[in-house]
PDB file of C-alpha atoms and ligand atoms in Angstrom:
ATOM      1  CA  MET S  84     -58.821  -1.421  49.718  1.00  0.00           C
ATOM      2  CA  PRO S  85     -61.961   0.090  51.311  1.00  0.00           C
ATOM      3  CA  VAL S  86     -63.638  -1.545  54.310  1.00  0.00           C
ATOM      4  CA  ARG S  87     -67.155  -2.963  54.005  1.00  0.00           C
ATOM      5  CA  LEU S  88     -68.806  -4.208  57.170  1.00  0.00           C
ATOM      6  CA  VAL S  89     -72.191  -4.957  58.650  1.00  0.00           C
ATOM      7  CA  PHE S  90     -72.804  -4.623  62.405  1.00  0.00           C
ATOM      8  CA  LEU S  91     -75.241  -7.153  63.905  1.00  0.00           C
ATOM      9  CA  GLY S  92     -76.405  -7.358  67.500  1.00  0.00           C
ATOM     10  CA  PRO S  93     -79.239  -6.713  69.905  1.00  0.00           C
ATOM     11  CA  PRO S  94     -80.497  -3.259  70.897  1.00  0.00           C
ATOM     12  CA  GLY S  95     -77.951  -1.473  73.085  1.00  0.00           C
ATOM     13  CA  ALA S  96     -75.006  -3.704  72.176  1.00  0.00           C
ATOM     14  CA  GLY S  97     -73.020  -0.677  70.982  1.00  0.00           C
ATOM     15  CA  LYS S  98     -73.339  -0.945  67.180  1.00  0.00           C
ATOM     16  CA  GLY S  99     -73.991   2.760  66.683  1.00  0.00           C
ATOM     17  CA  THR S 100     -71.226   3.772  69.105  1.00  0.00           C
ATOM     18  CA  GLN S 101     -68.642   1.693  67.208  1.00  0.00           C
ATOM     19  CA  ALA S 102     -69.893   2.678  63.742  1.00  0.00           C
ATOM     20  CA  ARG S 103     -69.433   6.352  64.643  1.00  0.00           C
ATOM     21  CA  ILE S 104     -65.893   5.614  65.913  1.00  0.00           C
ATOM     22  CA  LEU S 105     -65.008   3.939  62.591  1.00  0.00           C
ATOM     23  CA  GLU S 106     -66.430   6.921  60.711  1.00  0.00           C
ATOM     24  CA  GLN S 107     -64.546   9.474  62.822  1.00  0.00           C
ATOM     25  CA  ARG S 108     -61.216   7.628  62.868  1.00  0.00           C
ATOM     26  CA  PHE S 109     -61.108   6.161  59.388  1.00  0.00           C
ATOM     27  CA  GLY S 110     -63.736   8.008  57.335  1.00  0.00           C
ATOM     28  CA  VAL S 111     -65.686   4.794  56.813  1.00  0.00           C
ATOM     29  CA  LYS S 112     -69.239   5.959  56.107  1.00  0.00           C
ATOM     30  CA  GLN S 113     -71.786   4.889  58.745  1.00  0.00           C
ATOM     31  CA  ILE S 114     -75.073   3.784  57.227  1.00  0.00           C
ATOM     32  CA  SER S 115     -77.491   3.291  60.154  1.00  0.00           C
ATOM     33  CA  SER S 116     -80.888   1.888  59.225  1.00  0.00           C
ATOM     34  CA  GLY S 117     -82.363   3.116  62.532  1.00  0.00           C
ATOM     35  CA  ASP S 118     -80.997   6.681  62.115  1.00  0.00           C
ATOM     36  CA  LEU S 119     -82.224   6.801  58.495  1.00  0.00           C
ATOM     37  CA  LEU S 120     -85.700   5.652  59.526  1.00  0.00           C
ATOM     38  CA  ARG S 121     -85.827   8.159  62.411  1.00  0.00           C
ATOM     39  CA  ALA S 122     -84.760  10.954  60.027  1.00  0.00           C
ATOM     40  CA  ASN S 123     -87.587   9.966  57.652  1.00  0.00           C
ATOM     41  CA  LEU S 124     -90.008   9.996  60.581  1.00  0.00           C
ATOM     42  CA  ALA S 125     -88.834  13.450  61.692  1.00  0.00           C
ATOM     43  CA  GLN S 126     -89.111  14.809  58.134  1.00  0.00           C
ATOM     44  CA  GLY S 127     -92.585  13.315  57.678  1.00  0.00           C
ATOM     45  CA  THR S 128     -91.683  11.456  54.464  1.00  0.00           C
ATOM     46  CA  GLU S 129     -93.870   8.699  53.012  1.00  0.00           C
ATOM     47  CA  LEU S 130     -91.280   6.129  54.190  1.00  0.00           C
ATOM     48  CA  GLY S 131     -91.365   7.637  57.703  1.00  0.00           C
ATOM     49  CA  ARG S 132     -95.166   7.487  57.705  1.00  0.00           C
ATOM     50  CA  GLN S 133     -95.110   3.820  56.662  1.00  0.00           C
ATOM     51  CA  ALA S 134     -92.372   2.880  59.170  1.00  0.00           C
ATOM     52  CA  GLU S 135     -93.761   4.730  62.196  1.00  0.00           C
ATOM     53  CA  GLN S 136     -96.280   2.162  63.477  1.00  0.00           C
ATOM     54  CA  TYR S 137     -93.691  -0.656  63.376  1.00  0.00           C
ATOM     55  CA  MET S 138     -90.987   1.371  65.127  1.00  0.00           C
ATOM     56  CA  ARG S 139     -93.342   2.519  67.894  1.00  0.00           C
ATOM     57  CA  ARG S 140     -94.220  -1.123  68.608  1.00  0.00           C
ATOM     58  CA  GLY S 141     -90.571  -2.261  68.514  1.00  0.00           C
ATOM     59  CA  GLU S 142     -91.237  -4.415  65.449  1.00  0.00           C
ATOM     60  CA  LEU S 143     -89.224  -4.579  62.251  1.00  0.00           C
ATOM     61  CA  VAL S 144     -90.177  -2.296  59.383  1.00  0.00           C
ATOM     62  CA  PRO S 145     -91.119  -4.439  56.324  1.00  0.00           C
ATOM     63  CA  ASP S 146     -88.143  -5.765  54.371  1.00  0.00           C
ATOM     64  CA  SER S 147     -89.208  -4.148  51.069  1.00  0.00           C
ATOM     65  CA  LEU S 148     -89.127  -0.621  52.588  1.00  0.00           C
ATOM     66  CA  VAL S 149     -85.813  -1.076  54.381  1.00  0.00           C
ATOM     67  CA  VAL S 150     -84.033  -2.781  51.462  1.00  0.00           C
ATOM     68  CA  ALA S 151     -85.092   0.034  49.092  1.00  0.00           C
ATOM     69  CA  MET S 152     -83.818   2.611  51.615  1.00  0.00           C
ATOM     70  CA  ILE S 153     -80.411   0.903  51.960  1.00  0.00           C
ATOM     71  CA  ASP S 154     -80.187   0.514  48.163  1.00  0.00           C
ATOM     72  CA  ARG S 155     -80.709   4.285  47.744  1.00  0.00           C
ATOM     73  CA  GLU S 156     -78.077   4.965  50.399  1.00  0.00           C
ATOM     74  CA  LEU S 157     -75.484   2.625  48.861  1.00  0.00           C
ATOM     75  CA  GLN S 158     -75.888   4.387  45.495  1.00  0.00           C
ATOM     76  CA  GLN S 159     -74.481   7.512  47.155  1.00  0.00           C
ATOM     77  CA  HIS S 160     -71.273   5.871  48.380  1.00  0.00           C
ATOM     78  CA  SER S 161     -68.344   4.457  46.582  1.00  0.00           C
ATOM     79  CA  GLY S 162     -67.466   1.297  48.440  1.00  0.00           C
ATOM     80  CA  ALA S 163     -66.324   2.003  52.036  1.00  0.00           C
ATOM     81  CA  PHE S 164     -69.061   1.706  54.636  1.00  0.00           C
ATOM     82  CA  VAL S 165     -70.287   0.117  57.819  1.00  0.00           C
ATOM     83  CA  ILE S 166     -73.973  -0.732  57.790  1.00  0.00           C
ATOM     84  CA  ASP S 167     -75.301  -0.592  61.336  1.00  0.00           C
ATOM     85  CA  GLY S 168     -78.639  -2.328  62.104  1.00  0.00           C
ATOM     86  CA  PHE S 169     -79.102  -3.916  58.686  1.00  0.00           C
ATOM     87  CA  PRO S 170     -79.609  -6.724  57.700  1.00  0.00           C
ATOM     88  CA  ARG S 171     -82.017  -7.888  60.409  1.00  0.00           C
ATOM     89  CA  THR S 172     -83.745 -10.725  58.551  1.00  0.00           C
ATOM     90  CA  VAL S 173     -82.395 -13.435  56.274  1.00  0.00           C
ATOM     91  CA  ALA S 174     -84.385 -11.875  53.406  1.00  0.00           C
ATOM     92  CA  GLN S 175     -82.541  -8.563  54.036  1.00  0.00           C
ATOM     93  CA  ALA S 176     -79.184 -10.373  54.120  1.00  0.00           C
ATOM     94  CA  GLU S 177     -79.932 -12.043  50.774  1.00  0.00           C
ATOM     95  CA  ALA S 178     -81.037  -8.712  49.299  1.00  0.00           C
ATOM     96  CA  LEU S 179     -77.834  -7.054  50.549  1.00  0.00           C
ATOM     97  CA  ASP S 180     -75.745  -9.794  48.920  1.00  0.00           C
ATOM     98  CA  ARG S 181     -77.506  -9.092  45.613  1.00  0.00           C
ATOM     99  CA  LEU S 182     -76.969  -5.317  45.921  1.00  0.00           C
ATOM    100  CA  LEU S 183     -73.280  -5.707  46.790  1.00  0.00           C
ATOM    101  CA  ASP S 184     -72.842  -8.181  43.909  1.00  0.00           C
ATOM    102  CA  GLU S 185     -74.318  -5.639  41.498  1.00  0.00           C
ATOM    103  CA  HIS S 186     -71.787  -3.049  42.697  1.00  0.00           C
ATOM    104  CA  GLY S 187     -68.907  -5.550  42.758  1.00  0.00           C
ATOM    105  CA  TRP S 188     -68.367  -4.796  46.459  1.00  0.00           C
ATOM    106  CA  PRO S 189     -67.863  -8.020  48.454  1.00  0.00           C
ATOM    107  CA  LEU S 190     -68.518  -7.725  52.177  1.00  0.00           C
ATOM    108  CA  ASP S 191     -65.377  -8.004  54.350  1.00  0.00           C
ATOM    109  CA  ALA S 192     -67.055  -9.119  57.578  1.00  0.00           C
ATOM    110  CA  ALA S 193     -70.234  -9.245  59.618  1.00  0.00           C
ATOM    111  CA  ILE S 194     -69.421  -8.160  63.177  1.00  0.00           C
ATOM    112  CA  HIS S 195     -71.654  -9.746  65.824  1.00  0.00           C
ATOM    113  CA  PHE S 196     -71.861  -7.767  69.078  1.00  0.00           C
ATOM    114  CA  GLN S 197     -72.593 -10.205  71.926  1.00  0.00           C
ATOM    115  CA  ALA S 198     -74.116  -8.981  75.192  1.00  0.00           C
ATOM    116  CA  ASP S 199     -76.484 -10.279  77.857  1.00  0.00           C
ATOM    117  CA  ARG S 200     -80.019  -8.984  78.328  1.00  0.00           C
ATOM    118  CA  GLU S 201     -79.337  -7.397  81.744  1.00  0.00           C
ATOM    119  CA  THR S 202     -76.507  -5.256  80.366  1.00  0.00           C
ATOM    120  CA  LEU S 203     -78.556  -4.213  77.343  1.00  0.00           C
ATOM    121  CA  ILE S 204     -81.476  -3.056  79.484  1.00  0.00           C
ATOM    122  CA  ALA S 205     -79.132  -1.176  81.853  1.00  0.00           C
ATOM    123  CA  ARG S 206     -77.381   0.558  78.949  1.00  0.00           C
ATOM    124  CA  LEU S 207     -80.545   1.604  77.155  1.00  0.00           C
ATOM    125  CA  SER S 208     -82.185   2.886  80.333  1.00  0.00           C
ATOM    126  CA  ALA S 209     -79.189   5.221  80.731  1.00  0.00           C
ATOM    127  CA  ARG S 210     -78.801   6.220  77.047  1.00  0.00           C
ATOM    128  CA  TRP S 211     -79.293   9.834  75.957  1.00  0.00           C
ATOM    129  CA  THR S 212     -79.083  10.690  72.277  1.00  0.00           C
ATOM    130  CA  ASN S 213     -78.412  13.822  70.250  1.00  0.00           C
ATOM    131  CA  PRO S 214     -81.306  13.613  67.754  1.00  0.00           C
ATOM    132  CA  ARG S 215     -79.488  15.931  65.333  1.00  0.00           C
ATOM    133  CA  ASN S 216     -76.557  13.600  64.630  1.00  0.00           C
ATOM    134  CA  GLY S 217     -77.241  10.327  66.501  1.00  0.00           C
ATOM    135  CA  ARG S 218     -74.373  10.752  69.005  1.00  0.00           C
ATOM    136  CA  THR S 219     -75.110   8.844  72.211  1.00  0.00           C
ATOM    137  CA  TYR S 220     -74.181   9.297  75.860  1.00  0.00           C
ATOM    138  CA  ASN S 221     -74.705   7.068  78.841  1.00  0.00           C
ATOM    139  CA  THR S 222     -75.418   8.550  82.260  1.00  0.00           C
ATOM    140  CA  LEU S 223     -73.616   5.614  83.901  1.00  0.00           C
ATOM    141  CA  THR S 224     -70.548   5.131  81.746  1.00  0.00           C
ATOM    142  CA  ASN S 225     -70.187   8.160  79.472  1.00  0.00           C
ATOM    143  CA  PRO S 226     -72.222  11.106  80.773  1.00  0.00           C
ATOM    144  CA  PRO S 227     -72.362  14.493  79.034  1.00  0.00           C
ATOM    145  CA  ARG S 228     -70.550  17.325  80.856  1.00  0.00           C
ATOM    146  CA  VAL S 229     -73.900  19.037  81.523  1.00  0.00           C
ATOM    147  CA  PRO S 230     -76.843  16.650  82.070  1.00  0.00           C
ATOM    148  CA  GLY S 231     -79.218  16.614  79.073  1.00  0.00           C
ATOM    149  CA  ILE S 232     -76.925  18.767  76.873  1.00  0.00           C
ATOM    150  CA  ASP S 233     -74.638  17.629  74.037  1.00  0.00           C
ATOM    151  CA  ASP S 234     -70.950  18.409  74.751  1.00  0.00           C
ATOM    152  CA  GLU S 235     -70.259  19.481  71.177  1.00  0.00           C
ATOM    153  CA  ASP S 236     -73.265  21.295  69.717  1.00  0.00           C
ATOM    154  CA  GLY S 237     -74.768  22.435  73.071  1.00  0.00           C
ATOM    155  CA  GLY S 238     -78.261  21.270  72.016  1.00  0.00           C
ATOM    156  CA  PRO S 239     -80.674  19.115  74.028  1.00  0.00           C
ATOM    157  CA  LEU S 240     -80.290  15.350  74.379  1.00  0.00           C
ATOM    158  CA  VAL S 241     -83.361  13.076  74.341  1.00  0.00           C
ATOM    159  CA  GLN S 242     -84.261   9.561  75.444  1.00  0.00           C
ATOM    160  CA  ARG S 243     -85.626   7.398  72.618  1.00  0.00           C
ATOM    161  CA  GLU S 244     -89.305   6.487  72.880  1.00  0.00           C
ATOM    162  CA  ASP S 245     -88.550   2.896  71.873  1.00  0.00           C
ATOM    163  CA  ASP S 246     -86.190   2.516  74.878  1.00  0.00           C
ATOM    164  CA  GLN S 247     -89.234   2.458  77.206  1.00  0.00           C
ATOM    165  CA  PRO S 248     -89.410  -0.954  78.981  1.00  0.00           C
ATOM    166  CA  ASP S 249     -92.338  -2.501  77.027  1.00  0.00           C
ATOM    167  CA  THR S 250     -91.023  -1.545  73.602  1.00  0.00           C
ATOM    168  CA  LEU S 251     -87.490  -2.529  74.539  1.00  0.00           C
ATOM    169  CA  ALA S 252     -88.714  -5.991  75.632  1.00  0.00           C
ATOM    170  CA  LYS S 253     -90.373  -6.361  72.227  1.00  0.00           C
ATOM    171  CA  ARG S 254     -87.191  -5.282  70.386  1.00  0.00           C
ATOM    172  CA  LEU S 255     -85.149  -7.882  72.302  1.00  0.00           C
ATOM    173  CA  GLU S 256     -87.700 -10.578  71.424  1.00  0.00           C
ATOM    174  CA  VAL S 257     -87.706  -9.539  67.751  1.00  0.00           C
ATOM    175  CA  PHE S 258     -83.905  -9.759  67.721  1.00  0.00           C
ATOM    176  CA  GLU S 259     -83.980 -13.337  69.036  1.00  0.00           C
ATOM    177  CA  LEU S 260     -86.658 -14.462  66.595  1.00  0.00           C
ATOM    178  CA  GLN S 261     -85.790 -12.604  63.414  1.00  0.00           C
ATOM    179  CA  THR S 262     -82.144 -11.527  63.587  1.00  0.00           C
ATOM    180  CA  GLN S 263     -80.427 -14.524  65.228  1.00  0.00           C
ATOM    181  CA  PRO S 264     -80.844 -16.479  61.939  1.00  0.00           C
ATOM    182  CA  VAL S 265     -78.905 -13.707  60.165  1.00  0.00           C
ATOM    183  CA  ILE S 266     -75.936 -14.452  62.428  1.00  0.00           C
ATOM    184  CA  GLU S 267     -76.028 -18.084  61.277  1.00  0.00           C
ATOM    185  CA  TYR S 268     -76.315 -16.877  57.670  1.00  0.00           C
ATOM    186  CA  TYR S 269     -73.001 -15.016  57.952  1.00  0.00           C
ATOM    187  CA  ARG S 270     -71.380 -17.797  59.991  1.00  0.00           C
ATOM    188  CA  LYS S 271     -72.115 -20.225  57.131  1.00  0.00           C
ATOM    189  CA  ALA S 272     -70.731 -17.686  54.654  1.00  0.00           C
ATOM    190  CA  GLY S 273     -67.472 -17.558  56.680  1.00  0.00           C
ATOM    191  CA  LYS S 274     -67.882 -13.803  57.276  1.00  0.00           C
ATOM    192  CA  LEU S 275     -68.828 -13.739  60.959  1.00  0.00           C
ATOM    193  CA  VAL S 276     -66.572 -12.060  63.538  1.00  0.00           C
ATOM    194  CA  GLU S 277     -67.716 -12.374  67.170  1.00  0.00           C
ATOM    195  CA  VAL S 278     -67.072  -9.423  69.480  1.00  0.00           C
ATOM    196  CA  ASP S 279     -67.547  -9.319  73.265  1.00  0.00           C
ATOM    197  CA  ALA S 280     -69.720  -6.201  73.514  1.00  0.00           C
ATOM    198  CA  LEU S 281     -69.472  -6.203  77.337  1.00  0.00           C
ATOM    199  CA  ALA S 282     -65.892  -4.929  77.096  1.00  0.00           C
ATOM    200  CA  SER S 283     -65.134  -1.202  77.266  1.00  0.00           C
ATOM    201  CA  VAL S 284     -65.824   1.007  74.234  1.00  0.00           C
ATOM    202  CA  ASP S 285     -62.071   1.207  73.535  1.00  0.00           C
ATOM    203  CA  ALA S 286     -61.584  -2.566  73.871  1.00  0.00           C
ATOM    204  CA  VAL S 287     -64.470  -3.267  71.476  1.00  0.00           C
ATOM    205  CA  ALA S 288     -63.047  -0.740  68.999  1.00  0.00           C
ATOM    206  CA  ALA S 289     -59.638  -2.423  69.242  1.00  0.00           C
ATOM    207  CA  ARG S 290     -61.166  -5.851  68.563  1.00  0.00           C
ATOM    208  CA  ILE S 291     -63.016  -4.573  65.498  1.00  0.00           C
ATOM    209  CA  ASN S 292     -59.886  -2.844  64.335  1.00  0.00           C
ATOM    210  CA  LYS S 293     -57.874  -6.034  64.694  1.00  0.00           C
ATOM    211  CA  ALA S 294     -60.447  -8.018  62.725  1.00  0.00           C
ATOM    212  CA  THR S 295     -60.602  -5.440  59.933  1.00  0.00           C
ATOM    213  CA  GLY S 296     -57.233  -3.737  60.455  1.00  0.00           C
ATOM    214  CA  ALA S 297     -55.842  -4.362  56.995  1.00  0.00           C
ATOM    215  CA  THR S 298     -58.611  -2.322  55.475  1.00  0.00           C
ATOM    216  CA  ALA S 299     -59.478   0.184  58.205  1.00  0.00           C
ATOM    217  CA  SER S 300     -55.958   1.585  58.119  1.00  0.00           C
ATOM    218  CA  SER S 301     -56.132   2.033  54.372  1.00  0.00           C
ATOM    219  CA  GLU S 302     -57.765   4.898  52.565  1.00  0.00           C
ATOM    220  CA  ALA S 303     -61.562   4.956  52.951  1.00  0.00           C
ATOM    221  CA  ARG S 304     -63.593   6.569  50.186  1.00  0.00           C
TER     222      ARG S 304
HETATM  223  P1  AP5 J 523     -82.027   0.877  65.652  1.00  0.00           P
HETATM  224  O1  AP5 J 523     -81.952   2.334  65.770  1.00  0.00           O
HETATM  225  O2  AP5 J 523     -81.139   0.169  64.701  1.00  0.00           O
HETATM  226  O3  AP5 J 523     -81.919   0.267  67.112  1.00  0.00           O
HETATM  227  P2  AP5 J 523     -81.207  -1.064  67.649  1.00  0.00           P
HETATM  228  O4  AP5 J 523     -80.635  -2.029  66.719  1.00  0.00           O
HETATM  229  O5  AP5 J 523     -82.254  -1.604  68.550  1.00  0.00           O
HETATM  230  O6  AP5 J 523     -79.942  -0.552  68.308  1.00  0.00           O
HETATM  231  P3  AP5 J 523     -79.733   0.644  69.238  1.00  0.00           P
HETATM  232  O7  AP5 J 523     -79.565   1.903  68.453  1.00  0.00           O
HETATM  233  O8  AP5 J 523     -80.804   0.693  70.322  1.00  0.00           O
HETATM  234  O9  AP5 J 523     -78.403   0.199  70.000  1.00  0.00           O
HETATM  235  P4  AP5 J 523     -76.879   0.170  69.536  1.00  0.00           P
HETATM  236  O10 AP5 J 523     -76.450  -1.255  69.412  1.00  0.00           O
HETATM  237  O11 AP5 J 523     -76.616   1.065  68.368  1.00  0.00           O
HETATM  238  O12 AP5 J 523     -76.225   0.731  70.869  1.00  0.00           O
HETATM  239  P5  AP5 J 523     -75.549   2.160  71.162  1.00  0.00           P
HETATM  240  O13 AP5 J 523     -74.261   2.278  70.425  1.00  0.00           O
HETATM  241  O14 AP5 J 523     -76.545   3.273  71.034  1.00  0.00           O
HETATM  242  O15 AP5 J 523     -83.524   0.427  65.248  1.00  0.00           O
HETATM  243  C1  AP5 J 523     -84.662   1.067  65.803  1.00  0.00           C
HETATM  244  C2  AP5 J 523     -85.924   0.554  65.102  1.00  0.00           C
HETATM  245  O16 AP5 J 523     -85.865   0.859  63.682  1.00  0.00           O
HETATM  246  C3  AP5 J 523     -86.125  -0.982  65.133  1.00  0.00           C
HETATM  247  O17 AP5 J 523     -86.764  -1.412  66.324  1.00  0.00           O
HETATM  248  C4  AP5 J 523     -87.004  -1.196  63.876  1.00  0.00           C
HETATM  249  O18 AP5 J 523     -88.351  -0.835  64.112  1.00  0.00           O
HETATM  250  C5  AP5 J 523     -86.410  -0.190  62.888  1.00  0.00           C
HETATM  251  N1  AP5 J 523     -85.328  -0.770  62.065  1.00  0.00           N
HETATM  252  C6  AP5 J 523     -84.013  -0.407  62.060  1.00  0.00           C
HETATM  253  N2  AP5 J 523     -83.315  -1.156  61.192  1.00  0.00           N
HETATM  254  C7  AP5 J 523     -84.190  -2.021  60.627  1.00  0.00           C
HETATM  255  C8  AP5 J 523     -84.072  -3.067  59.683  1.00  0.00           C
HETATM  256  N3  AP5 J 523     -82.889  -3.386  59.132  1.00  0.00           N
HETATM  257  N4  AP5 J 523     -85.189  -3.756  59.335  1.00  0.00           N
HETATM  258  C9  AP5 J 523     -86.382  -3.443  59.862  1.00  0.00           C
HETATM  259  N5  AP5 J 523     -86.578  -2.472  60.785  1.00  0.00           N
HETATM  260  C10 AP5 J 523     -85.481  -1.765  61.171  1.00  0.00           C
HETATM  261  O19 AP5 J 523     -75.192   1.969  72.729  1.00  0.00           O
HETATM  262  C11 AP5 J 523     -76.211   1.856  73.696  1.00  0.00           C
HETATM  263  C12 AP5 J 523     -75.786   2.580  74.988  1.00  0.00           C
HETATM  264  O20 AP5 J 523     -74.688   1.894  75.567  1.00  0.00           O
HETATM  265  C13 AP5 J 523     -75.319   4.040  74.788  1.00  0.00           C
HETATM  266  O21 AP5 J 523     -75.720   4.779  75.905  1.00  0.00           O
HETATM  267  C14 AP5 J 523     -73.783   3.914  74.716  1.00  0.00           C
HETATM  268  O22 AP5 J 523     -73.155   5.099  75.181  1.00  0.00           O
HETATM  269  C15 AP5 J 523     -73.529   2.742  75.638  1.00  0.00           C
HETATM  270  N6  AP5 J 523     -72.396   1.897  75.232  1.00  0.00           N
HETATM  271  C16 AP5 J 523     -72.074   1.507  73.951  1.00  0.00           C
HETATM  272  N7  AP5 J 523     -71.005   0.687  73.965  1.00  0.00           N
HETATM  273  C17 AP5 J 523     -70.659   0.529  75.281  1.00  0.00           C
HETATM  274  C18 AP5 J 523     -69.630  -0.201  75.946  1.00  0.00           C
HETATM  275  N8  AP5 J 523     -68.752  -0.967  75.264  1.00  0.00           N
HETATM  276  N9  AP5 J 523     -69.555  -0.130  77.292  1.00  0.00           N
HETATM  277  C19 AP5 J 523     -70.443   0.631  78.018  1.00  0.00           C
HETATM  278  N10 AP5 J 523     -71.444   1.371  77.432  1.00  0.00           N
HETATM  279  C20 AP5 J 523     -71.542   1.308  76.089  1.00  0.00           C
END
């Protein structure tokens, strides 16, 4: 049986890090709303143009744009995925339920990454990203071998513009106001799994694995 998860949590909680681990270890496709939006921005698409002003301010991109983007992405997969960074509003969660119903793909779990504000700010201040594939490093806990250079492709690493203090503060506020209700939505649906995101990367991966183990160890498509 394929695994179908959503990853919820504030900026810097480690959603992208864990989604990439699931993809590498188990072939579960990572669908990252933030990476997709940044790719659209970089390619200068109409969606990127429409999303840009919101992302620069640390606000959410309108639901209609993001839901259509995730719908297009789901069409390209056949039932095993982890959606990282979506849904972020109750309207997005309801839309996702409708899309998954249409496909006949019930969600296995919504993983909630819990972390305190101080840790999130420290992590994001030290995050460096490979813009070509989304891989992240952390100068404090997981530095690249050569500062500013990706270990694998040898290309430059960058710091995200929206990790600057003012924009980050806005993203944290938006999470509290608009995404906390999504956590309650999945709690009521009996799908919520809480994860202590302050633990080490390996410990968080083990927790997720335990919660979804029956499916993650099976064949992902
Ligand atoms: P998005 O790209 O989704 O950003 P985010 O949710 O704010 O999350 P981040 O990517 O900042 O953090 P993460 O939790 O993935 O942490 P990471 O693994 O990198 O969204 C960006 C923007 O796009 C939004 O502001 C919005 O405008 C728009 N957008 C996206 N989705 C949308 C939606 N659904 N609706 C509307 N708008 C949307 O880890 C962080 C750092 O910590 C790294 O350096 C990492 O190495 C390190 N680290 C990770 N885990 C650990 C650990 N366990 N211990 C120590 N260090 C760790």
